[in-house]
Amino acid sequence: MKALIMVDIQNDFLSVGNLAVPEGDAVIPMVNNIADDYSLIAATQDWHPPGHLSFASNHSGRDPFETIDLDGLEQILWPDHCQWGTRGAEFPESLDTDRVAAIFRKGMDPRVDSYSGFYDNGRRHKTGMDAWFREMDVDSVDIVGLAGEVCVAYTARDAADLGFDVTLIEDGTRSLDRKEFEREADDLEGRGVKIV
Ligand SMILES: [Zn+2]
């Protein structure tokens, strides 16, 4: 069975948000349109505690988009975003979530970021999405969401590594940096991910 994964379509990644992805709002009507084509839909949600160490504000003297070492992993420092319990972390009202069967939240551990919907960035813990798909007999996933070169690309790479047949729907994603997305797309294609 094929499933759709909606990656991090949350207010903070839209034009109203703290970490707005350029043209991010454009994915909403597209995703609403294709949702009916799937019998199973999962969504991921970036879901951080206020003290999350991916926030530049939690490191004195650091600015957003600087890179640091965090417990042995390279970490880009982000503006505060998707703090649990805030409006920025919620799905936009314009996104049709009625048919979303399961939501996988990630990034709750303050010491490690979690771009992928499957694992944290250190691959220390899984979110449970892999096991849930197996239980639902999913062998193929289509991926949309934000941001293209970050959480969408990481989710697609892990899905391919986990043995799923993966398609990234380019119309359903937008990136912070278009060139970076193209580099990621080349890498993903080399791993068997279809970009359509
Ligand atoms: Zn985050």
PDB file of N, CA, C and O in Angstrom, residues 34-108:
ATOM      1  N   ILE A  34      -4.341  16.643  -3.454  1.00  0.00           N
ATOM      2  CA  ILE A  34      -3.926  15.255  -3.700  1.00  0.00           C
ATOM      3  C   ILE A  34      -4.303  14.309  -2.556  1.00  0.00           C
ATOM      4  O   ILE A  34      -4.274  13.098  -2.733  1.00  0.00           O
ATOM      5  N   ALA A  35      -4.680  14.877  -1.401  1.00  0.00           N
ATOM      6  CA  ALA A  35      -4.920  14.020  -0.232  1.00  0.00           C
ATOM      7  C   ALA A  35      -5.968  12.937  -0.500  1.00  0.00           C
ATOM      8  O   ALA A  35      -5.848  11.806  -0.016  1.00  0.00           O
ATOM      9  N   ASP A  36      -6.976  13.270  -1.305  1.00  0.00           N
ATOM     10  CA  ASP A  36      -8.037  12.298  -1.612  1.00  0.00           C
ATOM     11  C   ASP A  36      -7.530  11.063  -2.348  1.00  0.00           C
ATOM     12  O   ASP A  36      -8.208  10.050  -2.393  1.00  0.00           O
ATOM     13  N   ASP A  37      -6.351  11.174  -2.963  1.00  0.00           N
ATOM     14  CA  ASP A  37      -5.816  10.039  -3.735  1.00  0.00           C
ATOM     15  C   ASP A  37      -5.194   8.959  -2.845  1.00  0.00           C
ATOM     16  O   ASP A  37      -4.768   7.930  -3.348  1.00  0.00           O
ATOM     17  N   TYR A  38      -5.127   9.214  -1.538  1.00  0.00           N
ATOM     18  CA  TYR A  38      -4.429   8.270  -0.653  1.00  0.00           C
ATOM     19  C   TYR A  38      -5.405   7.666   0.353  1.00  0.00           C
ATOM     20  O   TYR A  38      -6.230   8.374   0.920  1.00  0.00           O
ATOM     21  N   SER A  39      -5.243   6.364   0.586  1.00  0.00           N
ATOM     22  CA  SER A  39      -6.086   5.747   1.611  1.00  0.00           C
ATOM     23  C   SER A  39      -5.437   5.849   2.987  1.00  0.00           C
ATOM     24  O   SER A  39      -6.087   5.583   4.003  1.00  0.00           O
ATOM     25  N   LEU A  40      -4.152   6.240   3.030  1.00  0.00           N
ATOM     26  CA  LEU A  40      -3.488   6.388   4.331  1.00  0.00           C
ATOM     27  C   LEU A  40      -2.577   7.616   4.296  1.00  0.00           C
ATOM     28  O   LEU A  40      -1.766   7.769   3.383  1.00  0.00           O
ATOM     29  N   ILE A  41      -2.746   8.483   5.298  1.00  0.00           N
ATOM     30  CA  ILE A  41      -1.927   9.699   5.375  1.00  0.00           C
ATOM     31  C   ILE A  41      -1.334   9.825   6.777  1.00  0.00           C
ATOM     32  O   ILE A  41      -2.043   9.680   7.780  1.00  0.00           O
ATOM     33  N   ALA A  42      -0.028  10.095   6.815  1.00  0.00           N
ATOM     34  CA  ALA A  42       0.641  10.418   8.084  1.00  0.00           C
ATOM     35  C   ALA A  42       1.149  11.854   7.986  1.00  0.00           C
ATOM     36  O   ALA A  42       1.475  12.330   6.904  1.00  0.00           O
ATOM     37  N   ALA A  43       1.194  12.531   9.114  1.00  0.00           N
ATOM     38  CA  ALA A  43       1.762  13.878   9.156  1.00  0.00           C
ATOM     39  C   ALA A  43       2.838  13.913  10.234  1.00  0.00           C
ATOM     40  O   ALA A  43       2.730  13.214  11.243  1.00  0.00           O
ATOM     41  N   THR A  44       3.872  14.717   9.991  1.00  0.00           N
ATOM     42  CA  THR A  44       4.863  14.927  11.042  1.00  0.00           C
ATOM     43  C   THR A  44       4.741  16.358  11.547  1.00  0.00           C
ATOM     44  O   THR A  44       4.263  17.249  10.849  1.00  0.00           O
ATOM     45  N   GLN A  45       5.176  16.540  12.777  1.00  0.00           N
ATOM     46  CA  GLN A  45       5.104  17.852  13.422  1.00  0.00           C
ATOM     47  C   GLN A  45       6.397  18.079  14.201  1.00  0.00           C
ATOM     48  O   GLN A  45       6.751  17.272  15.068  1.00  0.00           O
ATOM     49  N   ASP A  46       7.098  19.139  13.870  1.00  0.00           N
ATOM     50  CA  ASP A  46       8.248  19.575  14.652  1.00  0.00           C
ATOM     51  C   ASP A  46       7.676  20.066  15.975  1.00  0.00           C
ATOM     52  O   ASP A  46       6.719  20.869  15.976  1.00  0.00           O
ATOM     53  N   TRP A  47       8.232  19.604  17.092  1.00  0.00           N
ATOM     54  CA  TRP A  47       7.535  19.795  18.373  1.00  0.00           C
ATOM     55  C   TRP A  47       8.574  19.947  19.481  1.00  0.00           C
ATOM     56  O   TRP A  47       8.991  18.982  20.115  1.00  0.00           O
ATOM     57  N   HIS A  48       9.007  21.206  19.680  1.00  0.00           N
ATOM     58  CA  HIS A  48      10.157  21.448  20.553  1.00  0.00           C
ATOM     59  C   HIS A  48       9.771  22.022  21.913  1.00  0.00           C
ATOM     60  O   HIS A  48       8.905  22.900  21.995  1.00  0.00           O
ATOM     61  N   PRO A  49      10.501  21.601  22.960  1.00  0.00           N
ATOM     62  CA  PRO A  49      10.365  22.292  24.256  1.00  0.00           C
ATOM     63  C   PRO A  49      11.040  23.664  24.152  1.00  0.00           C
ATOM     64  O   PRO A  49      11.905  23.863  23.292  1.00  0.00           O
ATOM     65  N   PRO A  50      10.685  24.623  25.045  1.00  0.00           N
ATOM     66  CA  PRO A  50      11.253  25.977  24.961  1.00  0.00           C
ATOM     67  C   PRO A  50      12.780  25.981  25.038  1.00  0.00           C
ATOM     68  O   PRO A  50      13.426  26.836  24.447  1.00  0.00           O
ATOM     69  N   GLY A  51      13.372  25.031  25.735  1.00  0.00           N
ATOM     70  CA  GLY A  51      14.827  25.013  25.909  1.00  0.00           C
ATOM     71  C   GLY A  51      15.557  24.237  24.827  1.00  0.00           C
ATOM     72  O   GLY A  51      16.713  23.840  25.028  1.00  0.00           O
ATOM     73  N   HIS A  52      14.920  24.025  23.697  1.00  0.00           N
ATOM     74  CA  HIS A  52      15.567  23.177  22.680  1.00  0.00           C
ATOM     75  C   HIS A  52      16.884  23.792  22.196  1.00  0.00           C
ATOM     76  O   HIS A  52      16.935  24.979  21.880  1.00  0.00           O
ATOM     77  N   LEU A  53      17.916  22.959  22.131  1.00  0.00           N
ATOM     78  CA  LEU A  53      19.252  23.470  21.813  1.00  0.00           C
ATOM     79  C   LEU A  53      19.481  23.705  20.322  1.00  0.00           C
ATOM     80  O   LEU A  53      20.566  24.097  19.905  1.00  0.00           O
ATOM     81  N   SER A  54      18.457  23.521  19.498  1.00  0.00           N
ATOM     82  CA  SER A  54      18.557  23.948  18.094  1.00  0.00           C
ATOM     83  C   SER A  54      18.187  25.427  17.960  1.00  0.00           C
ATOM     84  O   SER A  54      18.345  26.008  16.892  1.00  0.00           O
ATOM     85  N   PHE A  55      17.690  26.028  19.051  1.00  0.00           N
ATOM     86  CA  PHE A  55      17.324  27.449  19.008  1.00  0.00           C
ATOM     87  C   PHE A  55      18.554  28.299  19.339  1.00  0.00           C
ATOM     88  O   PHE A  55      19.165  28.132  20.404  1.00  0.00           O
ATOM     89  N   ALA A  56      18.878  29.237  18.453  1.00  0.00           N
ATOM     90  CA  ALA A  56      20.011  30.133  18.713  1.00  0.00           C
ATOM     91  C   ALA A  56      19.824  30.858  20.045  1.00  0.00           C
ATOM     92  O   ALA A  56      20.798  31.114  20.755  1.00  0.00           O
ATOM     93  N   SER A  57      18.566  31.147  20.388  1.00  0.00           N
ATOM     94  CA  SER A  57      18.287  31.909  21.615  1.00  0.00           C
ATOM     95  C   SER A  57      18.726  31.173  22.876  1.00  0.00           C
ATOM     96  O   SER A  57      18.845  31.775  23.936  1.00  0.00           O
ATOM     97  N   ASN A  58      18.968  29.868  22.777  1.00  0.00           N
ATOM     98  CA  ASN A  58      19.423  29.096  23.935  1.00  0.00           C
ATOM     99  C   ASN A  58      20.946  28.985  24.024  1.00  0.00           C
ATOM    100  O   ASN A  58      21.468  28.220  24.833  1.00  0.00           O
ATOM    101  N   HIS A  59      21.655  29.741  23.167  1.00  0.00           N
ATOM    102  CA  HIS A  59      23.128  29.776  23.200  1.00  0.00           C
ATOM    103  C   HIS A  59      23.553  31.235  23.241  1.00  0.00           C
ATOM    104  O   HIS A  59      23.327  31.967  22.277  1.00  0.00           O
ATOM    105  N   SER A  60      24.163  31.659  24.356  1.00  0.00           N
ATOM    106  CA  SER A  60      24.481  33.091  24.455  1.00  0.00           C
ATOM    107  C   SER A  60      25.533  33.459  23.415  1.00  0.00           C
ATOM    108  O   SER A  60      26.475  32.699  23.159  1.00  0.00           O
ATOM    109  N   GLY A  61      25.334  34.595  22.790  1.00  0.00           N
ATOM    110  CA  GLY A  61      26.287  35.100  21.803  1.00  0.00           C
ATOM    111  C   GLY A  61      26.157  34.480  20.428  1.00  0.00           C
ATOM    112  O   GLY A  61      26.963  34.782  19.547  1.00  0.00           O
ATOM    113  N   ARG A  62      25.165  33.613  20.232  1.00  0.00           N
ATOM    114  CA  ARG A  62      24.992  32.977  18.917  1.00  0.00           C
ATOM    115  C   ARG A  62      23.787  33.559  18.190  1.00  0.00           C
ATOM    116  O   ARG A  62      22.799  33.952  18.804  1.00  0.00           O
ATOM    117  N   ASP A  63      23.898  33.563  16.850  1.00  0.00           N
ATOM    118  CA  ASP A  63      22.806  34.068  16.021  1.00  0.00           C
ATOM    119  C   ASP A  63      22.208  32.918  15.218  1.00  0.00           C
ATOM    120  O   ASP A  63      22.896  31.937  14.929  1.00  0.00           O
ATOM    121  N   PRO A  64      20.933  33.083  14.807  1.00  0.00           N
ATOM    122  CA  PRO A  64      20.322  32.079  13.940  1.00  0.00           C
ATOM    123  C   PRO A  64      21.161  31.848  12.679  1.00  0.00           C
ATOM    124  O   PRO A  64      21.780  32.788  12.160  1.00  0.00           O
ATOM    125  N   PHE A  65      21.175  30.628  12.237  1.00  0.00           N
ATOM    126  CA  PHE A  65      21.845  30.140  11.010  1.00  0.00           C
ATOM    127  C   PHE A  65      23.352  29.966  11.172  1.00  0.00           C
ATOM    128  O   PHE A  65      24.025  29.556  10.233  1.00  0.00           O
ATOM    129  N   GLU A  66      23.892  30.234  12.380  1.00  0.00           N
ATOM    130  CA  GLU A  66      25.263  29.807  12.660  1.00  0.00           C
ATOM    131  C   GLU A  66      25.244  28.288  12.883  1.00  0.00           C
ATOM    132  O   GLU A  66      24.206  27.726  13.200  1.00  0.00           O
ATOM    133  N   THR A  67      26.415  27.667  12.724  1.00  0.00           N
ATOM    134  CA  THR A  67      26.515  26.219  12.946  1.00  0.00           C
ATOM    135  C   THR A  67      27.391  25.950  14.163  1.00  0.00           C
ATOM    136  O   THR A  67      28.434  26.576  14.327  1.00  0.00           O
ATOM    137  N   ILE A  68      26.945  25.031  15.013  1.00  0.00           N
ATOM    138  CA  ILE A  68      27.742  24.642  16.185  1.00  0.00           C
ATOM    139  C   ILE A  68      27.851  23.118  16.220  1.00  0.00           C
ATOM    140  O   ILE A  68      27.205  22.422  15.443  1.00  0.00           O
ATOM    141  N   ASP A  69      28.668  22.610  17.146  1.00  0.00           N
ATOM    142  CA  ASP A  69      28.704  21.183  17.432  1.00  0.00           C
ATOM    143  C   ASP A  69      27.786  20.935  18.623  1.00  0.00           C
ATOM    144  O   ASP A  69      27.905  21.580  19.652  1.00  0.00           O
ATOM    145  N   LEU A  70      26.845  20.018  18.447  1.00  0.00           N
ATOM    146  CA  LEU A  70      25.921  19.686  19.534  1.00  0.00           C
ATOM    147  C   LEU A  70      26.021  18.179  19.797  1.00  0.00           C
ATOM    148  O   LEU A  70      25.550  17.368  18.998  1.00  0.00           O
ATOM    149  N   ASP A  71      26.683  17.844  20.909  1.00  0.00           N
ATOM    150  CA  ASP A  71      26.888  16.426  21.247  1.00  0.00           C
ATOM    151  C   ASP A  71      27.438  15.627  20.063  1.00  0.00           C
ATOM    152  O   ASP A  71      26.968  14.522  19.773  1.00  0.00           O
ATOM    153  N   GLY A  72      28.406  16.216  19.360  1.00  0.00           N
ATOM    154  CA  GLY A  72      29.063  15.480  18.278  1.00  0.00           C
ATOM    155  C   GLY A  72      28.384  15.596  16.925  1.00  0.00           C
ATOM    156  O   GLY A  72      28.855  15.025  15.942  1.00  0.00           O
ATOM    157  N   LEU A  73      27.265  16.302  16.853  1.00  0.00           N
ATOM    158  CA  LEU A  73      26.574  16.480  15.572  1.00  0.00           C
ATOM    159  C   LEU A  73      26.633  17.943  15.158  1.00  0.00           C
ATOM    160  O   LEU A  73      26.494  18.835  16.000  1.00  0.00           O
ATOM    161  N   GLU A  74      26.826  18.169  13.858  1.00  0.00           N
ATOM    162  CA  GLU A  74      26.780  19.536  13.349  1.00  0.00           C
ATOM    163  C   GLU A  74      25.334  20.029  13.465  1.00  0.00           C
ATOM    164  O   GLU A  74      24.409  19.334  13.043  1.00  0.00           O
ATOM    165  N   GLN A  75      25.171  21.187  14.057  1.00  0.00           N
ATOM    166  CA  GLN A  75      23.814  21.706  14.291  1.00  0.00           C
ATOM    167  C   GLN A  75      23.701  23.130  13.769  1.00  0.00           C
ATOM    168  O   GLN A  75      24.435  24.018  14.222  1.00  0.00           O
ATOM    169  N   ILE A  76      22.784  23.355  12.847  1.00  0.00           N
ATOM    170  CA  ILE A  76      22.452  24.721  12.441  1.00  0.00           C
ATOM    171  C   ILE A  76      21.560  25.298  13.533  1.00  0.00           C
ATOM    172  O   ILE A  76      20.631  24.643  14.007  1.00  0.00           O
ATOM    173  N   LEU A  77      21.856  26.525  13.951  1.00  0.00           N
ATOM    174  CA  LEU A  77      21.020  27.173  14.964  1.00  0.00           C
ATOM    175  C   LEU A  77      19.876  27.899  14.269  1.00  0.00           C
ATOM    176  O   LEU A  77      20.089  28.666  13.334  1.00  0.00           O
ATOM    177  N   TRP A  78      18.665  27.641  14.731  1.00  0.00           N
ATOM    178  CA  TRP A  78      17.469  28.190  14.090  1.00  0.00           C
ATOM    179  C   TRP A  78      16.838  29.265  14.962  1.00  0.00           C
ATOM    180  O   TRP A  78      17.051  29.283  16.176  1.00  0.00           O
ATOM    181  N   PRO A  79      16.040  30.132  14.343  1.00  0.00           N
ATOM    182  CA  PRO A  79      15.183  30.992  15.170  1.00  0.00           C
ATOM    183  C   PRO A  79      14.237  30.080  15.971  1.00  0.00           C
ATOM    184  O   PRO A  79      13.971  28.952  15.538  1.00  0.00           O
ATOM    185  N   ASP A  80      13.733  30.560  17.095  1.00  0.00           N
ATOM    186  CA  ASP A  80      12.757  29.769  17.868  1.00  0.00           C
ATOM    187  C   ASP A  80      11.606  29.401  16.933  1.00  0.00           C
ATOM    188  O   ASP A  80      11.093  30.260  16.209  1.00  0.00           O
ATOM    189  N   HIS A  81      11.211  28.143  16.929  1.00  0.00           N
ATOM    190  CA  HIS A  81      10.133  27.715  16.033  1.00  0.00           C
ATOM    191  C   HIS A  81       9.474  26.456  16.589  1.00  0.00           C
ATOM    192  O   HIS A  81      10.102  25.682  17.318  1.00  0.00           O
ATOM    193  N   CYS A  82       8.205  26.288  16.232  1.00  0.00           N
ATOM    194  CA  CYS A  82       7.471  25.063  16.552  1.00  0.00           C
ATOM    195  C   CYS A  82       7.634  24.642  18.008  1.00  0.00           C
ATOM    196  O   CYS A  82       7.871  23.478  18.322  1.00  0.00           O
ATOM    197  N   GLN A  83       7.517  25.647  18.884  1.00  0.00           N
ATOM    198  CA  GLN A  83       7.551  25.336  20.303  1.00  0.00           C
ATOM    199  C   GLN A  83       6.215  24.706  20.671  1.00  0.00           C
ATOM    200  O   GLN A  83       5.154  25.259  20.333  1.00  0.00           O
ATOM    201  N   TRP A  84       6.298  23.546  21.350  1.00  0.00           N
ATOM    202  CA  TRP A  84       5.049  22.842  21.665  1.00  0.00           C
ATOM    203  C   TRP A  84       4.079  23.749  22.420  1.00  0.00           C
ATOM    204  O   TRP A  84       4.468  24.593  23.220  1.00  0.00           O
ATOM    205  N   GLY A  85       2.814  23.608  22.107  1.00  0.00           N
ATOM    206  CA  GLY A  85       1.785  24.396  22.780  1.00  0.00           C
ATOM    207  C   GLY A  85       1.602  25.793  22.212  1.00  0.00           C
ATOM    208  O   GLY A  85       0.771  26.551  22.712  1.00  0.00           O
ATOM    209  N   THR A  86       2.384  26.172  21.202  1.00  0.00           N
ATOM    210  CA  THR A  86       2.203  27.500  20.612  1.00  0.00           C
ATOM    211  C   THR A  86       1.495  27.387  19.266  1.00  0.00           C
ATOM    212  O   THR A  86       1.469  26.315  18.642  1.00  0.00           O
ATOM    213  N   ARG A  87       0.977  28.509  18.820  1.00  0.00           N
ATOM    214  CA  ARG A  87       0.286  28.553  17.537  1.00  0.00           C
ATOM    215  C   ARG A  87       1.230  28.198  16.382  1.00  0.00           C
ATOM    216  O   ARG A  87       0.834  27.588  15.400  1.00  0.00           O
ATOM    217  N   GLY A  88       2.506  28.565  16.521  1.00  0.00           N
ATOM    218  CA  GLY A  88       3.478  28.268  15.475  1.00  0.00           C
ATOM    219  C   GLY A  88       3.652  26.788  15.217  1.00  0.00           C
ATOM    220  O   GLY A  88       4.017  26.373  14.117  1.00  0.00           O
ATOM    221  N   ALA A  89       3.407  25.990  16.233  1.00  0.00           N
ATOM    222  CA  ALA A  89       3.577  24.541  16.096  1.00  0.00           C
ATOM    223  C   ALA A  89       2.345  23.864  15.492  1.00  0.00           C
ATOM    224  O   ALA A  89       2.421  22.718  15.054  1.00  0.00           O
ATOM    225  N   GLU A  90       1.229  24.577  15.473  1.00  0.00           N
ATOM    226  CA  GLU A  90      -0.021  23.966  14.985  1.00  0.00           C
ATOM    227  C   GLU A  90      -0.034  23.866  13.466  1.00  0.00           C
ATOM    228  O   GLU A  90       0.658  24.607  12.769  1.00  0.00           O
ATOM    229  N   PHE A  91      -0.869  22.968  12.976  1.00  0.00           N
ATOM    230  CA  PHE A  91      -1.119  22.930  11.538  1.00  0.00           C
ATOM    231  C   PHE A  91      -1.970  24.145  11.177  1.00  0.00           C
ATOM    232  O   PHE A  91      -2.812  24.569  11.975  1.00  0.00           O
ATOM    233  N   PRO A  92      -1.787  24.707   9.972  1.00  0.00           N
ATOM    234  CA  PRO A  92      -2.641  25.832   9.585  1.00  0.00           C
ATOM    235  C   PRO A  92      -4.082  25.358   9.401  1.00  0.00           C
ATOM    236  O   PRO A  92      -4.310  24.208   9.003  1.00  0.00           O
ATOM    237  N   GLU A  93      -5.025  26.246   9.704  1.00  0.00           N
ATOM    238  CA  GLU A  93      -6.435  25.860   9.560  1.00  0.00           C
ATOM    239  C   GLU A  93      -6.780  25.533   8.113  1.00  0.00           C
ATOM    240  O   GLU A  93      -7.704  24.760   7.847  1.00  0.00           O
ATOM    241  N   SER A  94      -6.043  26.120   7.176  1.00  0.00           N
ATOM    242  CA  SER A  94      -6.331  25.882   5.755  1.00  0.00           C
ATOM    243  C   SER A  94      -5.871  24.508   5.278  1.00  0.00           C
ATOM    244  O   SER A  94      -6.224  24.083   4.183  1.00  0.00           O
ATOM    245  N   LEU A  95      -5.092  23.805   6.082  1.00  0.00           N
ATOM    246  CA  LEU A  95      -4.647  22.461   5.691  1.00  0.00           C
ATOM    247  C   LEU A  95      -5.720  21.455   6.101  1.00  0.00           C
ATOM    248  O   LEU A  95      -6.169  21.443   7.245  1.00  0.00           O
ATOM    249  N   ASP A  96      -6.125  20.632   5.126  1.00  0.00           N
ATOM    250  CA  ASP A  96      -7.152  19.639   5.410  1.00  0.00           C
ATOM    251  C   ASP A  96      -6.510  18.432   6.103  1.00  0.00           C
ATOM    252  O   ASP A  96      -5.835  17.625   5.458  1.00  0.00           O
ATOM    253  N   THR A  97      -6.704  18.342   7.406  1.00  0.00           N
ATOM    254  CA  THR A  97      -6.086  17.251   8.173  1.00  0.00           C
ATOM    255  C   THR A  97      -7.088  16.167   8.571  1.00  0.00           C
ATOM    256  O   THR A  97      -6.739  15.245   9.304  1.00  0.00           O
ATOM    257  N   ASP A  98      -8.336  16.290   8.069  1.00  0.00           N
ATOM    258  CA  ASP A  98      -9.373  15.326   8.477  1.00  0.00           C
ATOM    259  C   ASP A  98      -8.961  13.882   8.208  1.00  0.00           C
ATOM    260  O   ASP A  98      -9.314  12.982   8.952  1.00  0.00           O
ATOM    261  N   ARG A  99      -8.245  13.676   7.127  1.00  0.00           N
ATOM    262  CA  ARG A  99      -7.929  12.309   6.741  1.00  0.00           C
ATOM    263  C   ARG A  99      -6.538  11.864   7.196  1.00  0.00           C
ATOM    264  O   ARG A  99      -6.073  10.803   6.826  1.00  0.00           O
ATOM    265  N   VAL A 100      -5.885  12.692   7.990  1.00  0.00           N
ATOM    266  CA  VAL A 100      -4.586  12.288   8.549  1.00  0.00           C
ATOM    267  C   VAL A 100      -4.840  11.234   9.627  1.00  0.00           C
ATOM    268  O   VAL A 100      -5.540  11.477  10.605  1.00  0.00           O
ATOM    269  N   ALA A 101      -4.277  10.036   9.420  1.00  0.00           N
ATOM    270  CA  ALA A 101      -4.545   8.922  10.332  1.00  0.00           C
ATOM    271  C   ALA A 101      -3.617   8.925  11.536  1.00  0.00           C
ATOM    272  O   ALA A 101      -3.978   8.443  12.608  1.00  0.00           O
ATOM    273  N   ALA A 102      -2.409   9.452  11.364  1.00  0.00           N
ATOM    274  CA  ALA A 102      -1.461   9.451  12.487  1.00  0.00           C
ATOM    275  C   ALA A 102      -0.526  10.646  12.367  1.00  0.00           C
ATOM    276  O   ALA A 102      -0.136  11.037  11.270  1.00  0.00           O
ATOM    277  N   ILE A 103      -0.206  11.213  13.527  1.00  0.00           N
ATOM    278  CA  ILE A 103       0.728  12.346  13.590  1.00  0.00           C
ATOM    279  C   ILE A 103       1.951  11.898  14.378  1.00  0.00           C
ATOM    280  O   ILE A 103       1.815  11.363  15.487  1.00  0.00           O
ATOM    281  N   PHE A 104       3.116  12.085  13.789  1.00  0.00           N
ATOM    282  CA  PHE A 104       4.361  11.736  14.472  1.00  0.00           C
ATOM    283  C   PHE A 104       5.096  13.019  14.820  1.00  0.00           C
ATOM    284  O   PHE A 104       5.460  13.798  13.948  1.00  0.00           O
ATOM    285  N   ARG A 105       5.263  13.243  16.120  1.00  0.00           N
ATOM    286  CA  ARG A 105       5.936  14.449  16.586  1.00  0.00           C
ATOM    287  C   ARG A 105       7.403  14.137  16.824  1.00  0.00           C
ATOM    288  O   ARG A 105       7.757  13.013  17.174  1.00  0.00           O
ATOM    289  N   LYS A 106       8.246  15.151  16.607  1.00  0.00           N
ATOM    290  CA  LYS A 106       9.699  14.943  16.662  1.00  0.00           C
ATOM    291  C   LYS A 106      10.363  16.193  17.201  1.00  0.00           C
ATOM    292  O   LYS A 106       9.787  17.285  17.129  1.00  0.00           O
ATOM    293  N   GLY A 107      11.552  16.023  17.752  1.00  0.00           N
ATOM    294  CA  GLY A 107      12.304  17.175  18.259  1.00  0.00           C
ATOM    295  C   GLY A 107      12.004  17.509  19.707  1.00  0.00           C
ATOM    296  O   GLY A 107      12.279  18.616  20.159  1.00  0.00           O
ATOM    297  N   MET A 108      11.429  16.545  20.458  1.00  0.00           N
ATOM    298  CA  MET A 108      11.099  16.821  21.856  1.00  0.00           C
ATOM    299  C   MET A 108      12.322  16.778  22.770  1.00  0.00           C
ATOM    300  O   MET A 108      12.350  17.415  23.808  1.00  0.00           O
TER     301      MET A 108
END
